[in-house]
GROMACS .gro file of C-alpha atoms in nm:
model
  450
    1MET     CA    1   0.339  -5.898   0.947
    2VAL     CA    2   0.369  -6.051   1.297
    3LYS     CA    3   0.076  -6.289   1.255
    4SER     CA    4   0.112  -6.358   0.888
    5ILE     CA    5   0.305  -6.687   0.932
    6HIS     CA    6   0.024  -6.835   1.145
    7TYR     CA    7  -0.229  -6.745   0.878
    8ILE     CA    8  -0.006  -6.892   0.608
    9TYR     CA    9   0.009  -7.227   0.789
   10ILE     CA   10  -0.368  -7.242   0.834
   11ILE     CA   11  -0.461  -7.118   0.487
   12ALA     CA   12  -0.197  -7.340   0.324
   13CYS     CA   13  -0.328  -7.653   0.486
   14LEU     CA   14  -0.683  -7.562   0.392
   15ALA     CA   15  -0.596  -7.467   0.031
   16VAL     CA   16  -0.396  -7.777  -0.054
   17SER     CA   17  -0.645  -8.010   0.105
   18ILE     CA   18  -0.963  -7.864  -0.044
   19SER     CA   19  -0.817  -7.810  -0.394
   20ALA     CA   20  -0.666  -8.156  -0.403
   21LYS     CA   21  -0.984  -8.313  -0.271
   22ALA     CA   22  -1.179  -8.148  -0.549
   23GLN     CA   23  -0.956  -8.315  -0.807
   24ARG     CA   24  -1.004  -8.666  -0.677
   25ALA     CA   25  -1.305  -8.884  -0.729
   26THR     CA   26  -1.159  -9.211  -0.594
   27PRO     CA   27  -1.403  -9.401  -0.365
   28TYR     CA   28  -1.288  -9.470  -0.010
   29SER     CA   29  -1.372  -9.744   0.228
   30ARG     CA   30  -1.621  -9.667   0.504
   31GLN     CA   31  -1.341  -9.636   0.758
   32ALA     CA   32  -1.143  -9.404   0.532
   33ALA     CA   33  -1.455  -9.198   0.465
   34THR     CA   34  -1.503  -9.149   0.840
   35ILE     CA   35  -1.144  -9.026   0.876
   36VAL     CA   36  -1.185  -8.793   0.584
   37GLU     CA   37  -1.509  -8.649   0.723
   38LYS     CA   38  -1.342  -8.582   1.060
   39TYR     CA   39  -1.046  -8.423   0.884
   40LYS     CA   40  -1.280  -8.213   0.670
   41GLY     CA   41  -1.468  -8.094   0.978
   42ALA     CA   42  -1.144  -8.002   1.153
   43MET     CA   43  -1.032  -7.806   0.846
   44GLN     CA   44  -1.364  -7.621   0.826
   45ALA     CA   45  -1.337  -7.527   1.193
   46ALA     CA   46  -0.980  -7.409   1.137
   47SER     CA   47  -1.098  -7.210   0.838
   48ARG     CA   48  -1.364  -7.035   1.044
   49ARG     CA   49  -1.113  -6.952   1.317
   50ALA     CA   50  -0.866  -6.822   1.058
   51THR     CA   51  -1.134  -6.612   0.892
   52ASP     CA   52  -1.233  -6.457   1.224
   53ALA     CA   53  -0.871  -6.385   1.313
   54VAL     CA   54  -0.798  -6.230   0.976
   55SER     CA   55  -1.107  -6.009   0.991
   56GLU     CA   56  -0.991  -5.873   1.328
   57SER     CA   57  -0.634  -5.805   1.216
   58ALA     CA   58  -0.656  -5.776   0.837
   59GLU     CA   59  -0.403  -5.499   0.831
   60ASN     CA   60  -0.137  -5.742   0.953
   61VAL     CA   61  -0.185  -5.984   0.660
   62THR     CA   62   0.031  -5.918   0.356
   63LEU     CA   63  -0.039  -6.089   0.024
   64SER     CA   64   0.275  -6.211  -0.145
   65PRO     CA   65   0.346  -6.358  -0.492
   66TYR     CA   66   0.565  -6.621  -0.324
   67MET     CA   67   0.248  -6.800  -0.206
   68TYR     CA   68   0.174  -6.934  -0.553
   69ARG     CA   69   0.256  -7.287  -0.436
   70LEU     CA   70  -0.046  -7.281  -0.203
   71ILE     CA   71  -0.290  -7.208  -0.486
   72GLY     CA   72  -0.454  -7.456  -0.722
   73SER     CA   73  -0.490  -7.832  -0.731
   74GLY     CA   74  -0.262  -8.060  -0.533
   75VAL     CA   75   0.088  -8.030  -0.673
   76TYR     CA   76   0.394  -8.192  -0.520
   77TYR     CA   77   0.680  -7.940  -0.517
   78SER     CA   78   1.013  -8.115  -0.484
   79SER     CA   79   1.174  -7.794  -0.359
   80ALA     CA   80   0.977  -7.823  -0.034
   81MET     CA   81   1.130  -8.165   0.035
   82SER     CA   82   1.479  -8.073  -0.078
   83ASP     CA   83   1.475  -7.763   0.143
   84LYS     CA   84   1.383  -7.976   0.444
   85PHE     CA   85   1.660  -8.229   0.387
   86ARG     CA   86   1.939  -7.981   0.313
   87LEU     CA   87   2.233  -7.994   0.554
   88ASP     CA   88   2.224  -7.616   0.595
   89TYR     CA   89   1.845  -7.604   0.649
   90ALA     CA   90   1.734  -7.338   0.894
   91LEU     CA   91   1.404  -7.339   1.079
   92PRO     CA   92   1.152  -7.071   0.975
   93GLU     CA   93   1.194  -6.736   1.142
   94SER     CA   94   0.988  -6.679   1.451
   95ASP     CA   95   0.714  -6.416   1.447
   96ASP     CA   96   0.934  -6.156   1.617
   97ARG     CA   97   1.230  -6.218   1.390
   98LEU     CA   98   1.014  -6.214   1.073
   99SER     CA   99   0.853  -5.886   1.165
  100GLU     CA  100   1.196  -5.723   1.165
  101THR     CA  101   1.305  -5.861   0.828
  102SER     CA  102   1.254  -5.713   0.485
  103GLY     CA  103   1.366  -5.760   0.126
  104SER     CA  104   1.545  -6.083   0.042
  105ALA     CA  105   1.559  -6.188   0.409
  106TYR     CA  106   1.180  -6.170   0.433
  107ARG     CA  107   1.147  -6.358   0.103
  108ASP     CA  108   1.372  -6.641   0.229
  109ALA     CA  109   1.186  -6.664   0.560
  110LEU     CA  110   0.848  -6.672   0.385
  111ASN     CA  111   0.957  -6.941   0.139
  112SER     CA  112   1.096  -7.144   0.427
  113ALA     CA  113   0.764  -7.123   0.609
  114ILE     CA  114   0.567  -7.226   0.298
  115SER     CA  115   0.803  -7.520   0.240
  116ALA     CA  116   0.750  -7.632   0.600
  117VAL     CA  117   0.370  -7.626   0.556
  118LEU     CA  118   0.390  -7.824   0.233
  119PHE     CA  119   0.634  -8.075   0.387
  120ASP     CA  120   0.399  -8.149   0.677
  121THR     CA  121   0.108  -8.194   0.435
  122TYR     CA  122   0.308  -8.424   0.207
  123VAL     CA  123   0.405  -8.647   0.504
  124ASN     CA  124   0.064  -8.664   0.668
  125ASN     CA  125  -0.164  -8.661   0.360
  126PRO     CA  126   0.026  -8.784   0.055
  127ASN     CA  127  -0.296  -8.907  -0.107
  128LEU     CA  128  -0.410  -8.545  -0.164
  129PHE     CA  129  -0.153  -8.474  -0.435
  130ASN     CA  130  -0.211  -8.574  -0.796
  131TYR     CA  131   0.064  -8.387  -0.981
  132HIS     CA  132   0.438  -8.342  -0.962
  133ASP     CA  133   0.610  -8.013  -1.037
  134SER     CA  134   0.816  -8.184  -1.309
  135GLN     CA  135   0.494  -8.213  -1.510
  136ILE     CA  136   0.453  -7.833  -1.494
  137ASP     CA  137   0.818  -7.768  -1.577
  138SER     CA  138   0.787  -7.982  -1.891
  139GLU     CA  139   0.521  -7.749  -2.034
  140ASN     CA  140   0.677  -7.492  -2.273
  141ILE     CA  141   0.451  -7.194  -2.212
  142VAL     CA  142   0.698  -6.926  -2.325
  143SER     CA  143   1.028  -7.012  -2.486
  144PRO     CA  144   1.309  -6.752  -2.490
  145ALA     CA  145   1.362  -6.834  -2.858
  146ASP     CA  146   1.011  -6.713  -2.933
  147ILE     CA  147   1.080  -6.369  -2.792
  148ALA     CA  148   1.201  -6.127  -3.060
  149GLY     CA  149   1.534  -5.970  -2.991
  150VAL     CA  150   1.658  -6.232  -2.741
  151ASN     CA  151   1.984  -6.401  -2.827
  152THR     CA  152   1.962  -6.740  -2.654
  153ASP     CA  153   2.334  -6.800  -2.702
  154ASP     CA  154   2.405  -6.520  -2.455
  155LEU     CA  155   2.177  -6.689  -2.198
  156GLU     CA  156   2.327  -7.038  -2.208
  157SER     CA  157   2.569  -6.970  -1.927
  158ILE     CA  158   2.282  -6.839  -1.717
  159TYR     CA  159   2.075  -7.151  -1.785
  160ASP     CA  160   2.368  -7.373  -1.686
  161LYS     CA  161   2.403  -7.198  -1.353
  162ALA     CA  162   2.032  -7.154  -1.283
  163ASP     CA  163   2.044  -7.379  -0.975
  164GLU     CA  164   2.343  -7.191  -0.833
  165ILE     CA  165   2.236  -6.830  -0.886
  166LYS     CA  166   2.127  -6.661  -0.567
  167ASP     CA  167   2.190  -6.301  -0.666
  168VAL     CA  168   2.168  -6.113  -0.995
  169VAL     CA  169   2.520  -5.984  -0.930
  170GLU     CA  170   2.648  -6.334  -0.992
  171VAL     CA  171   2.489  -6.331  -1.338
  172VAL     CA  172   2.651  -6.003  -1.429
  173ASP     CA  173   2.987  -6.117  -1.301
  174ASN     CA  174   2.981  -6.437  -1.506
  175VAL     CA  175   2.826  -6.308  -1.828
  176ASP     CA  176   2.971  -6.037  -2.047
  177VAL     CA  177   2.679  -5.795  -2.027
  178GLU     CA  178   2.732  -5.444  -2.159
  179LEU     CA  179   2.500  -5.189  -2.008
  180HIS     CA  180   2.478  -4.847  -2.169
  181ILE     CA  181   2.289  -4.586  -1.969
  182GLU     CA  182   2.209  -4.290  -2.187
  183LYS     CA  183   2.056  -3.964  -2.079
  184PRO     CA  184   1.763  -3.853  -2.292
  185ASN     CA  185   1.874  -3.608  -2.559
  186PHE     CA  186   1.629  -3.320  -2.577
  187TRP     CA  187   1.825  -3.141  -2.850
  188SER     CA  188   1.749  -3.180  -3.220
  189LYS     CA  189   1.938  -3.030  -3.514
  190SER     CA  190   1.838  -2.970  -3.872
  191GLY     CA  191   1.985  -2.810  -4.180
  192LYS     CA  192   1.919  -2.746  -4.546
  193PHE     CA  193   2.149  -2.621  -4.819
  194ALA     CA  194   2.029  -2.526  -5.167
  195LEU     CA  195   2.218  -2.400  -5.472
  196GLN     CA  196   2.039  -2.291  -5.788
  197PHE     CA  197   2.201  -2.169  -6.110
  198THR     CA  198   2.052  -2.033  -6.432
  199GLN     CA  199   2.217  -1.883  -6.742
  200ASN     CA  200   2.083  -1.712  -7.053
  201TYR     CA  201   2.277  -1.613  -7.367
  202PHE     CA  202   2.152  -1.431  -7.678
  203SER     CA  203   2.351  -1.368  -7.993
  204GLU     CA  204   2.369  -1.010  -8.109
  205ASN     CA  205   2.144  -1.084  -8.405
  206TRP     CA  206   1.883  -1.278  -8.202
  207TYR     CA  207   1.555  -1.188  -8.371
  208LYS     CA  208   1.368  -1.116  -8.043
  209GLY     CA  209   1.652  -0.941  -7.868
  210GLY     CA  210   1.738  -1.004  -7.503
  211ASN     CA  211   1.995  -0.956  -7.228
  212ASN     CA  212   2.262  -1.213  -7.144
  213ASN     CA  213   2.249  -1.297  -6.773
  214VAL     CA  214   2.368  -1.545  -6.516
  215THR     CA  215   2.181  -1.607  -6.192
  216LEU     CA  216   2.319  -1.784  -5.887
  217MET     CA  217   2.112  -1.845  -5.574
  218SER     CA  218   2.225  -2.009  -5.248
  219ASN     CA  219   2.039  -2.074  -4.926
  220LEU     CA  220   2.150  -2.224  -4.594
  221VAL     CA  221   1.903  -2.283  -4.311
  222LEU     CA  222   2.022  -2.418  -3.974
  223GLY     CA  223   1.794  -2.516  -3.687
  224LEU     CA  224   1.863  -2.607  -3.326
  225LYS     CA  225   1.577  -2.701  -3.097
  226TYR     CA  226   1.547  -2.801  -2.731
  227ASP     CA  227   1.228  -2.975  -2.619
  228ASP     CA  228   1.201  -3.168  -2.293
  229LYS     CA  229   0.848  -3.283  -2.391
  230ARG     CA  230   0.710  -3.139  -2.070
  231TRP     CA  231   0.773  -2.773  -1.989
  232VAL     CA  232   1.046  -2.605  -2.192
  233GLN     CA  233   1.093  -2.544  -2.566
  234TRP     CA  234   1.373  -2.340  -2.717
  235ASP     CA  235   1.374  -2.286  -3.094
  236ASN     CA  236   1.673  -2.135  -3.276
  237THR     CA  237   1.686  -2.065  -3.650
  238LEU     CA  238   1.954  -1.914  -3.873
  239ASP     CA  239   1.847  -1.842  -4.232
  240MET     CA  240   2.111  -1.711  -4.474
  241ARG     CA  241   2.043  -1.636  -4.840
  242LEU     CA  242   2.266  -1.484  -5.103
  243GLY     CA  243   2.205  -1.457  -5.476
  244PHE     CA  244   2.366  -1.271  -5.767
  245VAL     CA  245   2.251  -1.173  -6.112
  246THR     CA  246   2.442  -1.024  -6.405
  247ALA     CA  247   2.286  -0.819  -6.687
  248THR     CA  248   2.449  -0.650  -6.984
  249SER     CA  249   2.187  -0.373  -6.964
  250ASP     CA  250   2.341  -0.251  -6.635
  251THR     CA  251   2.628  -0.017  -6.720
  252CYS     CA  252   2.725   0.051  -6.356
  253HIS     CA  253   2.765  -0.300  -6.212
  254ARG     CA  254   2.895  -0.631  -6.339
  255TYR     CA  255   2.661  -0.807  -6.098
  256MET     CA  256   2.404  -0.722  -5.830
  257THR     CA  257   2.246  -0.912  -5.546
  258ASN     CA  258   1.898  -1.036  -5.615
  259ASN     CA  259   1.847  -1.207  -5.278
  260ASP     CA  260   2.044  -1.112  -4.967
  261LYS     CA  261   1.939  -1.196  -4.615
  262ILE     CA  262   2.075  -1.289  -4.271
  263TYR     CA  263   1.795  -1.378  -4.033
  264PHE     CA  264   1.832  -1.515  -3.678
  265SER     CA  265   1.548  -1.609  -3.446
  266SER     CA  266   1.553  -1.747  -3.092
  267LYS     CA  267   1.237  -1.821  -2.898
  268LEU     CA  268   1.227  -1.961  -2.545
  269GLY     CA  269   0.895  -2.097  -2.419
  270VAL     CA  270   0.781  -2.228  -2.080
  271LYS     CA  271   0.457  -2.424  -2.086
  272ALA     CA  272   0.155  -2.248  -1.939
  273ALA     CA  273  -0.130  -2.471  -2.059
  274LYS     CA  274  -0.188  -2.752  -2.309
  275SER     CA  275  -0.060  -2.570  -2.620
  276TRP     CA  276   0.032  -2.232  -2.473
  277TYR     CA  277   0.378  -2.116  -2.369
  278TYR     CA  278   0.507  -1.808  -2.193
  279THR     CA  279   0.757  -1.679  -2.448
  280VAL     CA  280   1.061  -1.458  -2.477
  281ALA     CA  281   1.161  -1.398  -2.840
  282VAL     CA  282   1.474  -1.241  -2.993
  283GLU     CA  283   1.523  -1.167  -3.365
  284ALA     CA  284   1.789  -1.004  -3.582
  285ASN     CA  285   1.778  -0.925  -3.953
  286THR     CA  286   2.044  -0.779  -4.185
  287GLN     CA  287   2.225  -0.859  -4.513
  288PHE     CA  288   2.571  -0.957  -4.647
  289MET     CA  289   2.636  -0.732  -4.945
  290PRO     CA  290   2.563  -0.376  -5.061
  291GLY     CA  291   2.232  -0.341  -5.240
  292TYR     CA  292   2.207  -0.139  -5.562
  293LYS     CA  293   1.947  -0.046  -5.818
  294SER     CA  294   2.005  -0.101  -6.186
  295ASN     CA  295   2.220   0.174  -6.345
  296ASP     CA  296   2.255   0.348  -6.005
  297ARG     CA  297   2.585   0.365  -5.818
  298LYS     CA  298   2.434   0.457  -5.480
  299ALA     CA  299   2.415   0.176  -5.224
  300TYR     CA  300   2.078   0.143  -5.050
  301SER     CA  301   2.189  -0.119  -4.799
  302LYS     CA  302   2.512  -0.269  -4.667
  303PHE     CA  303   2.627  -0.522  -4.409
  304LEU     CA  304   2.471  -0.417  -4.074
  305ALA     CA  305   2.312  -0.122  -4.249
  306PRO     CA  306   2.042  -0.158  -4.150
  307LEU     CA  307   2.041  -0.411  -3.864
  308ASP     CA  308   1.694  -0.466  -3.722
  309GLY     CA  309   1.659  -0.631  -3.384
  310TYR     CA  310   1.356  -0.730  -3.178
  311MET     CA  311   1.310  -0.841  -2.819
  312SER     CA  312   0.959  -0.939  -2.718
  313ILE     CA  313   0.760  -1.098  -2.435
  314GLY     CA  314   0.425  -1.269  -2.472
  315MET     CA  315   0.251  -1.599  -2.536
  316ASP     CA  316   0.305  -1.867  -2.800
  317TYR     CA  317   0.032  -2.101  -2.923
  318LYS     CA  318   0.177  -2.424  -3.065
  319PRO     CA  319  -0.084  -2.695  -3.125
  320SER     CA  320   0.016  -3.051  -3.202
  321LEU     CA  321  -0.055  -3.127  -3.569
  322PRO     CA  322  -0.035  -3.463  -3.752
  323ASN     CA  323   0.202  -3.566  -4.033
  324GLY     CA  324   0.487  -3.343  -3.915
  325ASN     CA  325   0.297  -3.020  -3.980
  326THR     CA  326   0.372  -2.730  -3.749
  327LEU     CA  327   0.199  -2.407  -3.651
  328ALA     CA  328   0.307  -2.135  -3.408
  329VAL     CA  329   0.108  -1.819  -3.341
  330THR     CA  330   0.303  -1.579  -3.122
  331LEU     CA  331   0.133  -1.288  -2.946
  332LEU     CA  332   0.387  -1.034  -2.821
  333PRO     CA  333   0.216  -0.733  -2.661
  334LEU     CA  334   0.546  -0.607  -2.519
  335SER     CA  335   0.796  -0.565  -2.802
  336TYR     CA  336   1.112  -0.360  -2.835
  337LYS     CA  337   1.255  -0.279  -3.179
  338MET     CA  338   1.603  -0.144  -3.250
  339ARG     CA  339   1.736  -0.032  -3.589
  340TYR     CA  340   2.107   0.035  -3.630
  341ILE     CA  341   2.296   0.159  -3.936
  342GLY     CA  342   2.661   0.072  -3.903
  343VAL     CA  343   2.792   0.305  -4.175
  344ASP     CA  344   2.792   0.682  -4.204
  345ASP     CA  345   2.603   0.694  -4.531
  346GLU     CA  346   2.341   0.964  -4.578
  347THR     CA  347   2.175   0.775  -4.863
  348ILE     CA  348   2.101   0.475  -4.641
  349ILE     CA  349   2.012   0.687  -4.337
  350SER     CA  350   1.762   0.894  -4.535
  351ALA     CA  351   1.623   0.587  -4.713
  352TYR     CA  352   1.516   0.439  -4.379
  353HIS     CA  353   1.387   0.768  -4.240
  354MET     CA  354   1.603   0.751  -3.926
  355LYS     CA  355   1.506   0.994  -3.653
  356HIS     CA  356   1.837   0.986  -3.465
  357HIS     CA  357   2.091   0.956  -3.748
  358ASN     CA  358   2.214   0.593  -3.733
  359PHE     CA  359   2.019   0.455  -3.433
  360GLN     CA  360   1.651   0.428  -3.359
  361GLN     CA  361   1.444   0.240  -3.100
  362ASP     CA  362   1.070   0.191  -3.065
  363PHE     CA  363   0.832   0.013  -2.830
  364GLY     CA  364   0.517  -0.150  -2.952
  365SER     CA  365   0.338  -0.483  -3.010
  366LYS     CA  366   0.401  -0.769  -3.246
  367ILE     CA  367   0.218  -1.070  -3.386
  368GLU     CA  368   0.406  -1.349  -3.563
  369VAL     CA  369   0.289  -1.665  -3.740
  370ASN     CA  370   0.514  -1.951  -3.852
  371ALA     CA  371   0.371  -2.254  -4.026
  372LYS     CA  372   0.488  -2.556  -4.223
  373PHE     CA  373   0.251  -2.790  -4.405
  374THR     CA  374   0.303  -3.086  -4.633
  375ILE     CA  375   0.049  -3.047  -4.913
  376VAL     CA  376   0.134  -3.372  -5.093
  377LYS     CA  377   0.438  -3.596  -5.071
  378GLY     CA  378   0.741  -3.390  -5.167
  379LEU     CA  379   0.553  -3.056  -5.179
  380THR     CA  380   0.593  -2.833  -4.873
  381TRP     CA  381   0.453  -2.490  -4.794
  382LYS     CA  382   0.632  -2.268  -4.542
  383CYS     CA  383   0.483  -1.941  -4.428
  384ARG     CA  384   0.627  -1.671  -4.204
  385SER     CA  385   0.445  -1.347  -4.132
  386TYR     CA  386   0.469  -1.075  -3.872
  387TYR     CA  387   0.300  -0.749  -3.790
  388PHE     CA  388   0.473  -0.487  -3.576
  389THR     CA  389   0.338  -0.151  -3.476
  390SER     CA  390   0.485   0.123  -3.262
  391TYR     CA  391   0.142   0.291  -3.272
  392GLU     CA  392   0.305   0.554  -3.498
  393TYR     CA  393   0.394   0.332  -3.794
  394VAL     CA  394   0.342  -0.027  -3.912
  395GLU     CA  395   0.593  -0.278  -4.043
  396ALA     CA  396   0.468  -0.615  -4.172
  397GLU     CA  397   0.585  -0.903  -4.391
  398LEU     CA  398   0.423  -1.209  -4.546
  399GLU     CA  399   0.671  -1.468  -4.675
  400ASN     CA  400   0.567  -1.786  -4.858
  401VAL     CA  401   0.794  -2.062  -4.982
  402PHE     CA  402   0.665  -2.355  -5.188
  403SER     CA  403   0.928  -2.629  -5.215
  404PHE     CA  404   0.903  -2.939  -5.431
  405GLN     CA  405   1.163  -3.208  -5.359
  406PHE     CA  406   1.208  -3.423  -5.670
  407ASN     CA  407   1.459  -3.651  -5.500
  408LYS     CA  408   1.725  -3.632  -5.231
  409TYR     CA  409   1.935  -3.375  -5.419
  410ILE     CA  410   1.708  -3.196  -5.669
  411SER     CA  411   1.439  -2.947  -5.568
  412SER     CA  412   1.242  -2.654  -5.698
  413GLU     CA  413   1.128  -2.348  -5.503
  414ILE     CA  414   0.882  -2.062  -5.550
  415TYR     CA  415   0.942  -1.771  -5.315
  416THR     CA  416   0.715  -1.469  -5.263
  417LEU     CA  417   0.746  -1.182  -5.017
  418TRP     CA  418   0.501  -0.903  -4.950
  419ARG     CA  419   0.621  -0.619  -4.728
  420PHE     CA  420   0.451  -0.311  -4.586
  421ASP     CA  421   0.649  -0.029  -4.423
  422ASP     CA  422   0.510   0.322  -4.388
  423ASN     CA  423   0.815   0.437  -4.192
  424ARG     CA  424   1.007   0.510  -4.513
  425SER     CA  425   1.081   0.824  -4.709
  426HIS     CA  426   0.790   0.935  -4.926
  427GLU     CA  427   0.992   0.864  -5.240
  428TYR     CA  428   0.925   0.494  -5.175
  429TYR     CA  429   0.550   0.550  -5.197
  430ASP     CA  430   0.405   0.386  -5.509
  431ARG     CA  431   0.097   0.526  -5.672
  432ASN     CA  432  -0.047   0.177  -5.723
  433LEU     CA  433   0.093  -0.021  -5.430
  434GLY     CA  434   0.131   0.257  -5.173
  435PHE     CA  435   0.384   0.142  -4.913
  436PHE     CA  436   0.341  -0.222  -5.014
  437GLN     CA  437   0.644  -0.390  -5.173
  438PHE     CA  438   0.670  -0.726  -5.349
  439THR     CA  439   0.939  -0.965  -5.469
  440GLU     CA  440   0.938  -1.323  -5.597
  441TYR     CA  441   1.161  -1.579  -5.763
  442PHE     CA  442   1.150  -1.934  -5.899
  443THR     CA  443   1.450  -2.166  -5.877
  444LEU     CA  444   1.544  -2.521  -5.975
  445GLY     CA  445   1.866  -2.680  -5.859
  446LEU     CA  446   2.053  -2.876  -5.598
  447SER     CA  447   1.940  -2.911  -5.239
  448TYR     CA  448   2.042  -3.128  -4.945
  449ASN     CA  449   1.877  -3.179  -4.608
  450PHE     CA  450   2.086  -3.278  -4.307
   0.00000   0.00000   0.00000
């Protein structure tokens, strides 16, 4: 930094003279040619001395974008003359003073030094300059109007004061500029509500016979996700379903639930590798209403009876898929399961084969897969499956939902659920299916995503 001003003077003189000389082809008189040759020799000698000095102390030379005026063919910069003739003109900083400056002070000192070099060259060798800076300014290389999104009306006051602006603060003070600094929002929310309704009526003399029935199905899914795009992901899902069906063939109930579910899932992941996350997962599963069988007054489930809860630790594999498709394979070798029956009902307690009356806990391992794929536009397939084992029994589910969105408010859905649970009373063992259980439904009705 200390010697940089000396090098600027030498290099500046050499640059402007050589580049300007290259642009001119005007013949000189013999006397003028002799002067030029002597000047050229002196410049070459100065160049060699400057090169040697720079090679010895290269670390002290700093390249700066403010030196653009020293590059290229001979151009007369009016700013160099106007700076020299200003009443408040200050001499360039000395080497010691410049070495202590930085920021805008260093910029001003450097520009002052460059202007001084150019001024001396203009006075002593005016014939070396072919162009004036006004010629460059008249060239429209980039116009603010050509830049998309720039309102030139807002910049007029800045253009008017361009010669006066010395600090960006002055621009902000004189122009009504609204700056909005927003923190990145790593949270995303989603929701879906669906309501399906079907009704059948048969007259008493209908030739095929039949049962009058009304079916109502509702579904609300809420999602809350945190993703900082680097290390942490936190997925939260609340899935609530409730449906009713009436049938004149049932003499014990006016209506029964045909779909009843409260499911909550929370999964916190910390990135371990490219698509792998260390994961802590929590789940809870219960229902709203009592569950009955046709022509049977005994309840086989109630609110919080049973309530199944899981807490697991493991790894989550979540690759990045195109077109908004998602896949998550969760391996949970350490899993804790709790089942609680919140009512003192022997029918429910015996139906779930509880070992300790209304509370049971088990330790085991769990595997879970969640996927969502868009098959074609408007047709989506969602799959959720899990496999849990306490090494004494197995509980597993495979849930598939095919949704077709006709428009913003009308959709159709096919739902299937396979379940395996060999921790039940033997009366639930089927001669054909064993401990496998199956349910499905098809709906068409209103839906809304938000």
